[in-house]
XYZ file of C-alpha atoms in Angstrom:
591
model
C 36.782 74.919 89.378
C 36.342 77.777 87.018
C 35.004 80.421 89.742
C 38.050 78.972 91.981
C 40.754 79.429 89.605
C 39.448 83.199 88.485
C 39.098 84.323 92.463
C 42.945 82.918 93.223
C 44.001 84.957 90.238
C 41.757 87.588 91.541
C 43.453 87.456 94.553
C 47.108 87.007 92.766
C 46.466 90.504 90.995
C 45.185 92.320 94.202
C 48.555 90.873 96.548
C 50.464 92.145 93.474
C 49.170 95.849 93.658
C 49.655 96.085 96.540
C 53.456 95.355 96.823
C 53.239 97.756 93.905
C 51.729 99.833 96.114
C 53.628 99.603 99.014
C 57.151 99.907 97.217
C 55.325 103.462 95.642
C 54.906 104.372 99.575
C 57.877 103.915 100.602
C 59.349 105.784 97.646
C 57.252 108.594 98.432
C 58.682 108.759 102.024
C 62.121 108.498 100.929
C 61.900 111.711 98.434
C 59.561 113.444 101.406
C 62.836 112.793 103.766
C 64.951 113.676 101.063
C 63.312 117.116 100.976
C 62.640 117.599 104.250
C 66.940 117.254 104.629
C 67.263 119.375 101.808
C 65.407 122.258 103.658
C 63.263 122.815 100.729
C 59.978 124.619 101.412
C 56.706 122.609 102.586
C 54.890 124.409 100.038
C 57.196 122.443 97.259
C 55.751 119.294 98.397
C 52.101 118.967 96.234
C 49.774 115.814 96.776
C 49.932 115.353 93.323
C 52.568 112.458 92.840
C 53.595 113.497 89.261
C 55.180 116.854 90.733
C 56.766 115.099 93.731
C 58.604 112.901 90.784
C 59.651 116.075 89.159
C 60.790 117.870 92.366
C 62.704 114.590 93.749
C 64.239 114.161 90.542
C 65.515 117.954 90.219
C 67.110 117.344 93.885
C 68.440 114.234 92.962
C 70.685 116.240 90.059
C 71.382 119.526 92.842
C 69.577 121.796 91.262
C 67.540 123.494 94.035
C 67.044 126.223 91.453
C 66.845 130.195 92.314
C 63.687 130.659 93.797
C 64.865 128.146 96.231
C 67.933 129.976 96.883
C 65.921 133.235 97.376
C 63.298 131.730 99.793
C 66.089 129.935 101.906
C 67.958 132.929 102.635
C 64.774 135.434 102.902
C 66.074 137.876 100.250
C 63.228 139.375 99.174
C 62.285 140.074 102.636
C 65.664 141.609 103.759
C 65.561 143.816 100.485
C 61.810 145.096 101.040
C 62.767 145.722 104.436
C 65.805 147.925 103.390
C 63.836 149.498 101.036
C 60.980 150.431 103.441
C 63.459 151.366 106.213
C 65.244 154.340 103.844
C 61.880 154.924 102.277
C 60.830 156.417 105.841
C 64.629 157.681 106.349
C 64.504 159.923 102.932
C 60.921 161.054 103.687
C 62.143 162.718 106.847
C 64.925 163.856 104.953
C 63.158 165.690 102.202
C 60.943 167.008 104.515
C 63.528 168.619 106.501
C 65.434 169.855 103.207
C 62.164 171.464 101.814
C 62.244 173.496 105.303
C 58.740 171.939 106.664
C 60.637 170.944 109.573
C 63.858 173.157 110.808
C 67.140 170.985 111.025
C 67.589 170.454 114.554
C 63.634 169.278 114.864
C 64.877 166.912 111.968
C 67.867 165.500 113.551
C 66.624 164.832 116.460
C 63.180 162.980 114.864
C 65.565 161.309 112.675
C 67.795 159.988 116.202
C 64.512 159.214 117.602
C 64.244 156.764 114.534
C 67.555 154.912 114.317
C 67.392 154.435 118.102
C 63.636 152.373 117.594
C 65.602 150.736 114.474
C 68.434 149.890 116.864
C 65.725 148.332 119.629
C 63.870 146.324 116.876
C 66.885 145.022 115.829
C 68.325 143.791 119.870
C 64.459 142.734 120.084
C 64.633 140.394 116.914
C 68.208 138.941 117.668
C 66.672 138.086 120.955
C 64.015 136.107 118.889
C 66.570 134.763 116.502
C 64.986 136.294 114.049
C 66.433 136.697 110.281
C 65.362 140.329 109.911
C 67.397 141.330 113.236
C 71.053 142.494 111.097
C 69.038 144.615 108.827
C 67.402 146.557 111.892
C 70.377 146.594 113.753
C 72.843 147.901 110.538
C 70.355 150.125 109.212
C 70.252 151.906 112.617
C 73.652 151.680 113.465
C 74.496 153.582 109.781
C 72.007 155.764 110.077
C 72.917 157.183 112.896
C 76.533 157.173 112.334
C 75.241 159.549 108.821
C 73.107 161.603 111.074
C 75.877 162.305 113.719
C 78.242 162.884 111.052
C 75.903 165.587 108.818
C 74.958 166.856 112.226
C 78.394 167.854 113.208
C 80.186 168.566 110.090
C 77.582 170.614 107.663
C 74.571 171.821 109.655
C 76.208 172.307 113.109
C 73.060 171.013 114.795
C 74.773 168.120 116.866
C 77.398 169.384 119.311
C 80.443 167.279 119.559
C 80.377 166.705 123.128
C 76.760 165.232 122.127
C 77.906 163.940 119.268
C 80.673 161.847 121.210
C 77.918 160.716 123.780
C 75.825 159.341 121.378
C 78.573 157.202 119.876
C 79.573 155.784 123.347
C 76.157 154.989 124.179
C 75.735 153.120 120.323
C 78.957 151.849 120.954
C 78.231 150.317 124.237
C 74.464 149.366 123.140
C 74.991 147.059 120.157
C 77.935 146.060 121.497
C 75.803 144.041 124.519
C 73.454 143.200 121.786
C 76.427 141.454 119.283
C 77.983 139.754 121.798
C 74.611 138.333 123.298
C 73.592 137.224 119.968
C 76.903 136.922 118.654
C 76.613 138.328 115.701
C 80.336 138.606 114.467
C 79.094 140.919 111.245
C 77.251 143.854 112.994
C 79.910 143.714 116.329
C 82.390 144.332 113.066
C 80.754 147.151 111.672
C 79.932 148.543 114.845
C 83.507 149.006 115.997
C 85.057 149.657 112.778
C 82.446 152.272 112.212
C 83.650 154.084 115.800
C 87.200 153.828 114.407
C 86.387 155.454 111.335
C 83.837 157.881 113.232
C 86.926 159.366 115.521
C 89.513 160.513 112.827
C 86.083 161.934 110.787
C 84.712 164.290 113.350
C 86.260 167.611 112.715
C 89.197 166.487 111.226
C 92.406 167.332 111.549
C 90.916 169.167 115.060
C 89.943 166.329 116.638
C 88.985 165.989 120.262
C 91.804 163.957 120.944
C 90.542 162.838 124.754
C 87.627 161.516 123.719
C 88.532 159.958 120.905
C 91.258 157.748 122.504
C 88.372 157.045 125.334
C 86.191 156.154 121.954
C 88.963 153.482 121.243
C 89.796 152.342 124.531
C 86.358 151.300 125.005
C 86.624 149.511 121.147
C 89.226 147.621 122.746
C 87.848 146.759 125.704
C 84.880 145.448 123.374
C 87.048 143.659 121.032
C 88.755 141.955 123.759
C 85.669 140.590 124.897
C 84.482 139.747 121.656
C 87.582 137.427 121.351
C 86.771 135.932 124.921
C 83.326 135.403 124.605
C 84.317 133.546 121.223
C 82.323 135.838 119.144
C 85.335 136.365 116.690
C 89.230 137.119 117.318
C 89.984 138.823 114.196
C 89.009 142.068 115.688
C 91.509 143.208 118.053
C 93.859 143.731 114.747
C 92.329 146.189 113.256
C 91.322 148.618 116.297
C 94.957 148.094 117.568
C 95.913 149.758 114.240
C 93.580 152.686 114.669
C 94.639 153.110 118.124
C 98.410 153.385 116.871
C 97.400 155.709 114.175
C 95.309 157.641 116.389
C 98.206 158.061 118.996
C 100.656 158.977 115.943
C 98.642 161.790 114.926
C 98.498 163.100 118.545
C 101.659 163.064 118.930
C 102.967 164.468 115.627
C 100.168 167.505 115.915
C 102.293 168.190 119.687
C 105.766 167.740 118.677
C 105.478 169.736 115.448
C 105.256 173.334 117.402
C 107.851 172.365 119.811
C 110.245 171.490 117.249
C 109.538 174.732 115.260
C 109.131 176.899 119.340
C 106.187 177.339 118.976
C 103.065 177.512 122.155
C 100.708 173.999 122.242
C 97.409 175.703 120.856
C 94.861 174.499 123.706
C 92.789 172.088 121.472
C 95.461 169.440 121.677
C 94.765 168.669 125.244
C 98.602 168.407 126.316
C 97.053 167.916 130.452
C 94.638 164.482 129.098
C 97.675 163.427 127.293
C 99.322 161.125 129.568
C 96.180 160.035 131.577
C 94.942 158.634 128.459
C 98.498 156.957 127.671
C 98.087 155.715 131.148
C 94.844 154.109 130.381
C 95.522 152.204 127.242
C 98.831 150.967 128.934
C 96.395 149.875 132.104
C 93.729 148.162 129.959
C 97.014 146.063 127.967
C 98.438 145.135 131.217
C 95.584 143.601 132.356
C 94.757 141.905 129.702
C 98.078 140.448 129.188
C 97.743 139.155 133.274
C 94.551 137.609 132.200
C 95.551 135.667 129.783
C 99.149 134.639 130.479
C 98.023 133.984 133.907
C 95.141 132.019 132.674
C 94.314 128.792 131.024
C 93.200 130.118 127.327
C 95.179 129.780 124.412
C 97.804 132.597 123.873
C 97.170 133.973 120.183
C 99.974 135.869 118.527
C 97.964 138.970 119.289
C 98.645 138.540 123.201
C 102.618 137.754 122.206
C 103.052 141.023 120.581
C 100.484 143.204 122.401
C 102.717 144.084 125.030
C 105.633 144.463 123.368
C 103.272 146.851 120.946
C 101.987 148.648 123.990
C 105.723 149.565 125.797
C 106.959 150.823 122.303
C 103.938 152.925 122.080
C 103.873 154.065 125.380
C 107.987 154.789 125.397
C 108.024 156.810 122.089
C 104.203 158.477 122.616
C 105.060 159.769 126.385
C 108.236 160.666 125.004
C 106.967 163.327 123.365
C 105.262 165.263 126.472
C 107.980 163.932 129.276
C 111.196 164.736 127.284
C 110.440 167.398 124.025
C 107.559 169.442 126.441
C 108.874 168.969 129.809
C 112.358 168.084 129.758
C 112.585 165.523 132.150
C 115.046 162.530 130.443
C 116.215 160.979 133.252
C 112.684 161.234 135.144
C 111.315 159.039 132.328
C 113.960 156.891 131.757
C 113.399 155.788 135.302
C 109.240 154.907 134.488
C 111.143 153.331 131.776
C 113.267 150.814 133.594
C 110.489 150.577 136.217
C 107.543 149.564 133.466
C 110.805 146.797 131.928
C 111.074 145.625 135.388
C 107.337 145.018 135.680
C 107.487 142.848 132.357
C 110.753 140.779 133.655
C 108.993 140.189 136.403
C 105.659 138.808 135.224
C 108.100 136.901 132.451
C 109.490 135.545 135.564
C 106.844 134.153 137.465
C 105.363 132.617 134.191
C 108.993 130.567 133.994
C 109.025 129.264 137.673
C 105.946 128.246 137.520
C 106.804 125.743 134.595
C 103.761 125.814 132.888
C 104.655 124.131 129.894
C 101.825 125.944 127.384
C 103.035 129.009 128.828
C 106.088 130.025 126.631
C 104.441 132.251 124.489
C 103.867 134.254 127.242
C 107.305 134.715 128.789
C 108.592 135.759 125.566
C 106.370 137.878 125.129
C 106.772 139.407 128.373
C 110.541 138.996 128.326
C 110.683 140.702 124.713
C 108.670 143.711 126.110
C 111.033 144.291 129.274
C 113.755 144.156 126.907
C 112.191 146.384 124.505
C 111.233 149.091 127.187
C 114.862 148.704 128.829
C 116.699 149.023 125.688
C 114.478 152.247 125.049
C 114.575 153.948 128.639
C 118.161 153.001 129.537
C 119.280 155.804 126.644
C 117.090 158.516 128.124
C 118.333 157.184 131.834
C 122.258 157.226 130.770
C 122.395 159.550 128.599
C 123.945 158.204 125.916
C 123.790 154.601 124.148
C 127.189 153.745 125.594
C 126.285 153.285 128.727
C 122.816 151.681 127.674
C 124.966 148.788 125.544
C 126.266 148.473 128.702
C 123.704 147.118 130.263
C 121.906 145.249 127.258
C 124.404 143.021 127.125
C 124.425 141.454 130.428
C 120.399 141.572 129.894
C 120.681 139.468 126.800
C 122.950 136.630 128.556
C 120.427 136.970 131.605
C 117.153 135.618 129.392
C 119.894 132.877 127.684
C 120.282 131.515 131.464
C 116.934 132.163 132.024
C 115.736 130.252 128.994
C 117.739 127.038 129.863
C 115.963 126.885 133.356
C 112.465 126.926 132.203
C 113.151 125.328 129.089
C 111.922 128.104 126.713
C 113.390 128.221 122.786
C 111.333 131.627 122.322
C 113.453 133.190 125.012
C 116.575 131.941 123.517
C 116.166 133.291 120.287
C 115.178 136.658 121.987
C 118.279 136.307 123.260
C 120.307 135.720 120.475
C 117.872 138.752 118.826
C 118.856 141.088 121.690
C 122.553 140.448 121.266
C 121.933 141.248 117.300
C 120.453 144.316 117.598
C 122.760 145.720 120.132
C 125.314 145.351 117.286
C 123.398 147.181 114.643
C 122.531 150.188 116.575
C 126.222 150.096 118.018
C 127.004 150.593 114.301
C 123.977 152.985 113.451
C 125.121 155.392 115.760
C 128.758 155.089 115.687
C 128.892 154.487 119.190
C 132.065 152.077 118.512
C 134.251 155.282 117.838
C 136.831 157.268 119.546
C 135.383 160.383 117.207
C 135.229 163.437 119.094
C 131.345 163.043 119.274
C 131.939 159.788 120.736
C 131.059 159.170 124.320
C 133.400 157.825 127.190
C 131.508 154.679 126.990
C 132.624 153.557 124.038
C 135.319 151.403 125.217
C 133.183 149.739 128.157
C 130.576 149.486 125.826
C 132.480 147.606 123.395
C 133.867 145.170 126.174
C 130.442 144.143 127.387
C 129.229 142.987 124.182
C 132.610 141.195 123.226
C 132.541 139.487 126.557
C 129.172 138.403 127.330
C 128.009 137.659 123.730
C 131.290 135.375 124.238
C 129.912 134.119 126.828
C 126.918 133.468 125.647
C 128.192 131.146 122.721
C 130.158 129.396 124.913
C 126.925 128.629 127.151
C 124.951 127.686 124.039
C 127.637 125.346 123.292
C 127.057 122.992 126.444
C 123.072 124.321 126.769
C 121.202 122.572 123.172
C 117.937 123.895 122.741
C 115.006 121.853 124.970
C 113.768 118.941 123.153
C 110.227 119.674 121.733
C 110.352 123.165 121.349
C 109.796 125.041 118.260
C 113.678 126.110 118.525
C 114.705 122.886 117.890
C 112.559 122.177 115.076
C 113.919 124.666 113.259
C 117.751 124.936 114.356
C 118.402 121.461 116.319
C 122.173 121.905 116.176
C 121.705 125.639 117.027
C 123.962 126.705 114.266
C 122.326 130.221 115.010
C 124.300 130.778 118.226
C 127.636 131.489 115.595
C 125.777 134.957 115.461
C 126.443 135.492 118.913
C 130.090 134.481 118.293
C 130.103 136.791 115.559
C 129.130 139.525 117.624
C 131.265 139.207 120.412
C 134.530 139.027 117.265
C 132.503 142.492 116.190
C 133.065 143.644 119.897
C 136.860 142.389 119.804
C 137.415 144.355 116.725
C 135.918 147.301 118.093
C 137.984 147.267 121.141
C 141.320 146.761 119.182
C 140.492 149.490 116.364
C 139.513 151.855 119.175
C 142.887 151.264 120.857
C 144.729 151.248 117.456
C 143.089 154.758 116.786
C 144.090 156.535 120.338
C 147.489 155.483 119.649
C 147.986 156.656 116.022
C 145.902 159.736 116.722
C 148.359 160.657 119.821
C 151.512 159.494 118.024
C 151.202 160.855 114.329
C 150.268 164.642 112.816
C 148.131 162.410 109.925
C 147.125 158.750 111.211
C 144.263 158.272 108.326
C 146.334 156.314 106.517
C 148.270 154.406 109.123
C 144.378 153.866 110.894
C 143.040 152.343 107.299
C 145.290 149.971 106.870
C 145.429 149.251 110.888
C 141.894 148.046 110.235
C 142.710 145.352 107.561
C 145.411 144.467 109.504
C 143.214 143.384 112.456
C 140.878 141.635 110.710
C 143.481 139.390 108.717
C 145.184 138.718 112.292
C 141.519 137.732 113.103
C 141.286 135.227 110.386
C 144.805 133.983 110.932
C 143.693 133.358 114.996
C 140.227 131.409 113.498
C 141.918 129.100 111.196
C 144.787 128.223 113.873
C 142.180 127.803 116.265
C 139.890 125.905 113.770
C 142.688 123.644 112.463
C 143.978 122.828 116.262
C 140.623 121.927 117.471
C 139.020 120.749 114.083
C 136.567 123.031 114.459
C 134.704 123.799 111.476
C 132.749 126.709 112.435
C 135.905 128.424 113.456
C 136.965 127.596 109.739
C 133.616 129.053 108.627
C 134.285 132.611 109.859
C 137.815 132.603 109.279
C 136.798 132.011 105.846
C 134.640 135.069 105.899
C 137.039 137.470 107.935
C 139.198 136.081 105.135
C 137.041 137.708 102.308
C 136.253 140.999 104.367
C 140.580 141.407 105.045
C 140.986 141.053 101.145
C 138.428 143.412 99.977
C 139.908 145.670 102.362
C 143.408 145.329 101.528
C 143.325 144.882 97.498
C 140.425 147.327 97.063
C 140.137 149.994 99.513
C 143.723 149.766 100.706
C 145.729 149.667 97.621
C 143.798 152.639 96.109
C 143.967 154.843 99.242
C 146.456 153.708 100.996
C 150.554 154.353 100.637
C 153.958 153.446 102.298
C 154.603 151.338 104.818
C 151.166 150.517 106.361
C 150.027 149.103 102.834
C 152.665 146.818 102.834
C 151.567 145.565 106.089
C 148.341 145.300 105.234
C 148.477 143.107 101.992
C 151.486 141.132 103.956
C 148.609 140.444 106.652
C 146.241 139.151 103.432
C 149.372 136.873 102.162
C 149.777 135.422 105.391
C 146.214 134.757 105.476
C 146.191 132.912 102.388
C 149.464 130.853 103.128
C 148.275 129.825 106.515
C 145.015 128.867 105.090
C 146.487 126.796 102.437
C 148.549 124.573 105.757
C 145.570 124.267 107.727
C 142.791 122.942 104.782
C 145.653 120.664 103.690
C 146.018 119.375 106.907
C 142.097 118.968 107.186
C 141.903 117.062 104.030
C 144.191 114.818 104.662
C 143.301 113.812 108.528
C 139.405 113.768 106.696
């Protein structure tokens, strides 16, 4: 019985190993896994089960520690790689310096370089390989330095050459970023070609093939954003297109402004077939994606809108201030608005409801180009406010048919800015530099802003739009009411100032005071009407043509003015205040 019970506790021990055993197993598994997730290096993991403990337990706090860091991300490798490629770089370069090789043989062995750089580089991103950025950078640089020196201080690169060789870079790692999109070195590329065009023999730069230079960044960036490689970049090469278009026009207009001859290095003849391009390579993009099914960015809401203000004021400069021709290019105006209205159009018939940031941004650049071409067209803003008015109550209908809040705040925005610029340039005047216009032109915005107040009255804004998230009871429209009072007032001051003018040797005062008058009778006419129909937006701006009648009459007035016309006009302010009194009495006591 002895031998028995010793070999069942024999056997007792041996079961109970081996579930120690086993359990130490699958522990070891677990931290392998653990690892394995972790992306630690093979080489971490030892046989020896004492260093697995320490390595599972340093994961298990998230310490992966530096050299883990460096391996992961191959730092060492990218820095000797760096090193080794401007070790080779600076040889040639000292050699060249120390005159073993002349410069040109030295440029053009140091081009030969960067371009093998720049093919090692598309041949590693084609591998997925984790050198391929440092290739492709270090080329890309490189040759953007050699180009550079070779143009600007040892005049071996010529700059048609010079212009080639940035195209063809350009166009190369271009089709090897957006294959392998690789967001970073697409970045640099085109922000380096920017850069490169105002650099190269600055401020005489070869304006036609730099805005080629750009186009094609463009074009690139737009397919960068397509082939959702990254969006961000259109931004920034649409702001070195507008500089770059600045500058060409401010280096023409300069010596026509002072009579002077074009010198023949700013191109005048490539000028607008350039222009032409850029506006050809917006348009179609805007057709592609309005007409499309993608997403509409902001970008592609303001890019035409950017692109008619930059081709109205740019051609400007060659049509009207070299050639003269304001009417001829007031009519390319109209016709390039039309085109916009028309595409905005088509967009709202077809009632595609994620469409709407596309007519307005169509709709805001016809109205943009019309309000800009009309003036050169008329000749004068009279005439133009003429026209912008009706225009502005045309996209209000317009936006309660396809349903479209971003064309009724254009709307609204149109009728605003007609105002301003009325007031800017004083085209509300009978001044003898005033136009003929000025009465018509104050009648068309008093009536159709009217008009368009009254429409927004029984037209809300569409249910789910962003226009009635933000304004649901459309207390914005009173702006439009607002304007067409400003019209009103223009009208009446305008007629007020013939007569006086025609009737007395010295109106000034009588005109003054005529002014407060009419905008006291304006308040009294608002709080009638207000009271009457218990309307409390009428109440609203008879309160504030109200305020504007009394600074008029107890500041302005009553230190300039004398006689008889300042009695009138702080009698119109009394009877503002005592009919105000009646009607808020009234209101408080029906409320």
């Amino acid at each position: 019985m002895g031998l028995v019970e010793r070999q069942l506790a024999e056997m007792d021990r041996i079961s109970h190993d081996l579930i120690v055993l086993q359990r130490k197993f699958d522990d070891l598994l677990n931290r392998v896994a653990r690892l394995e997730k972790s992306e630690a290096p093979l080489g971490n993991i030892t046989k020896n089960t004492a260093d697995i403990s320490i390595s599972a337990q340093g994961n298990n706090d998230g310490d992966i520690g530096i050299g883990a860091w460096v391996a992961k991300g191959a730092l060492l490798q990218k820095l000797a790689t760096v090193s080794f490629i401007l070790v080779f770089a600076l040889l040639l370069r000292t050699v060249t310096d120390n005159g073993s090789i002349d410069l040109r043989t030295g440029t053009y062995l140091g081009l030969f370089y960067v371009i093998a750089l720049i093919g090692v580089g598309g041949w590693l991103y084609a591998r997925q390989k984790v050198l391929a950025p440092i290739f492709s950078v270090s080329g890309y640089l490189l040759l953007l330095s050699i180009v550079i020196e070779g143009t600007q201080r040892f005049n071996t690169i010529s700059y048609h050459l010079a212009y080639g060789l940035l195209f063809t870079a350009l166009g190369v790692c271009s089709l090897i970023s957006l294959r392998a999109k690789a967001a970073r070195f697409l970045t640099i590329v085109v922000i380096g070609v920017g850069l490169s065009v105002f650099i190269f023999n600055f401020p005489r730069l070869i304006f036609p093939a730099g805005a080629m230079l750009l186009l094609m960044a463009m074009a690139v960036a737009i397919a960068a954003s397509e082939w959702k490689v990254t969006t961000g970049l259109k931004w920034p090469v649409a702001g070195f297109i507008l500089l770059f278009w600045f500058f060409w026009s401010f280096k023409i207009v300069m010596p026509l402004l002072r009579g002077q001859q074009l010198p023949s290095d700013l191109m005048l003849p490539w000028f607008l077939p350039s222009l032409a391009l850029l506006g050809l390579l917006s348009f179609v993009h805007t057709l592609r994606k309005y007409l499309g099914k993608e997403i509409i960015i902001p970008f592609d809401v303001l890019l035409p809108s950017a692109t008619m203000a930059l081709i109205f004021l740019a051609g400007r400069v060659v049509v009207v201030n070299a050639w003269e021709m304001n009417r001829i290019f007031g009519l390319a105006a109209i016709i390039l608005a039309m085109v916009q209205f028309l595409l905005g159009w088509h967009l709202a018939t077809r009632g595609a409801s994620d469409r709407w940031a596309g007519i307005g941004g169509a709709f805001a650049a016809g109205a943009l180009m019309l309000t800009l071409g009309l003036t050169d067209l008329t000749g004068g803003l009279g005439w133009a406010v003429m026209v912008w008015s009706p225009v502005a109550y045309g996209l209000l209908v317009l936006s309660g048919r396809c349903r479209s809040g971003s064309l009724r705040f254009i709307s609204y925005l149109y009728q605003i800015i007609i105002v301003i610029i009325g007031l800017s340039a004083k085209i509300f005047s009978v001044a003898p530099e005033a136009t003929i216009a000025a009465f018509p032109a104050a009648i068309s915005l008093s009536i159709f802003s009217m008009i368009q107040y009254l429409w927004c009255r029984k037209n809300p804004p569409p249910d789910g739009s962003f226009f009635k998230k933000i304004d649901g009871k459309d207390f914005s429209s009173l702006a439009l009411f607002l304007c067409g009072l400003v019209g009103l007032y223009f009208v009446t001051t305008m007629a007020l100032d013939l007569v006086l003018t025609n009737l007395l040797t010295d109106p000034e005062n009588a005109i003054k005071c005529g002014h407060s008058i009419i905008i006291n009778c304006a308040a009294i006419i608002m709080l009638v009407l207000g009271g009457r129909l218990r309307n409390s937006e009428y109440i609203g701006i008879a309160v504030l043509f109200g305020v504007v009648g009394g600074i008029n009459s107890f500041i302005l007035d009553l230190f300039k003015g004398h006689g008889l016309p300042l009695v009138l006009s702080v009698l119109s302010f009394g009877c503002v205040a005592a009919i105000g009194s009646i009607v808020m009495g009234r209101w408080q006591k029906r409320n």
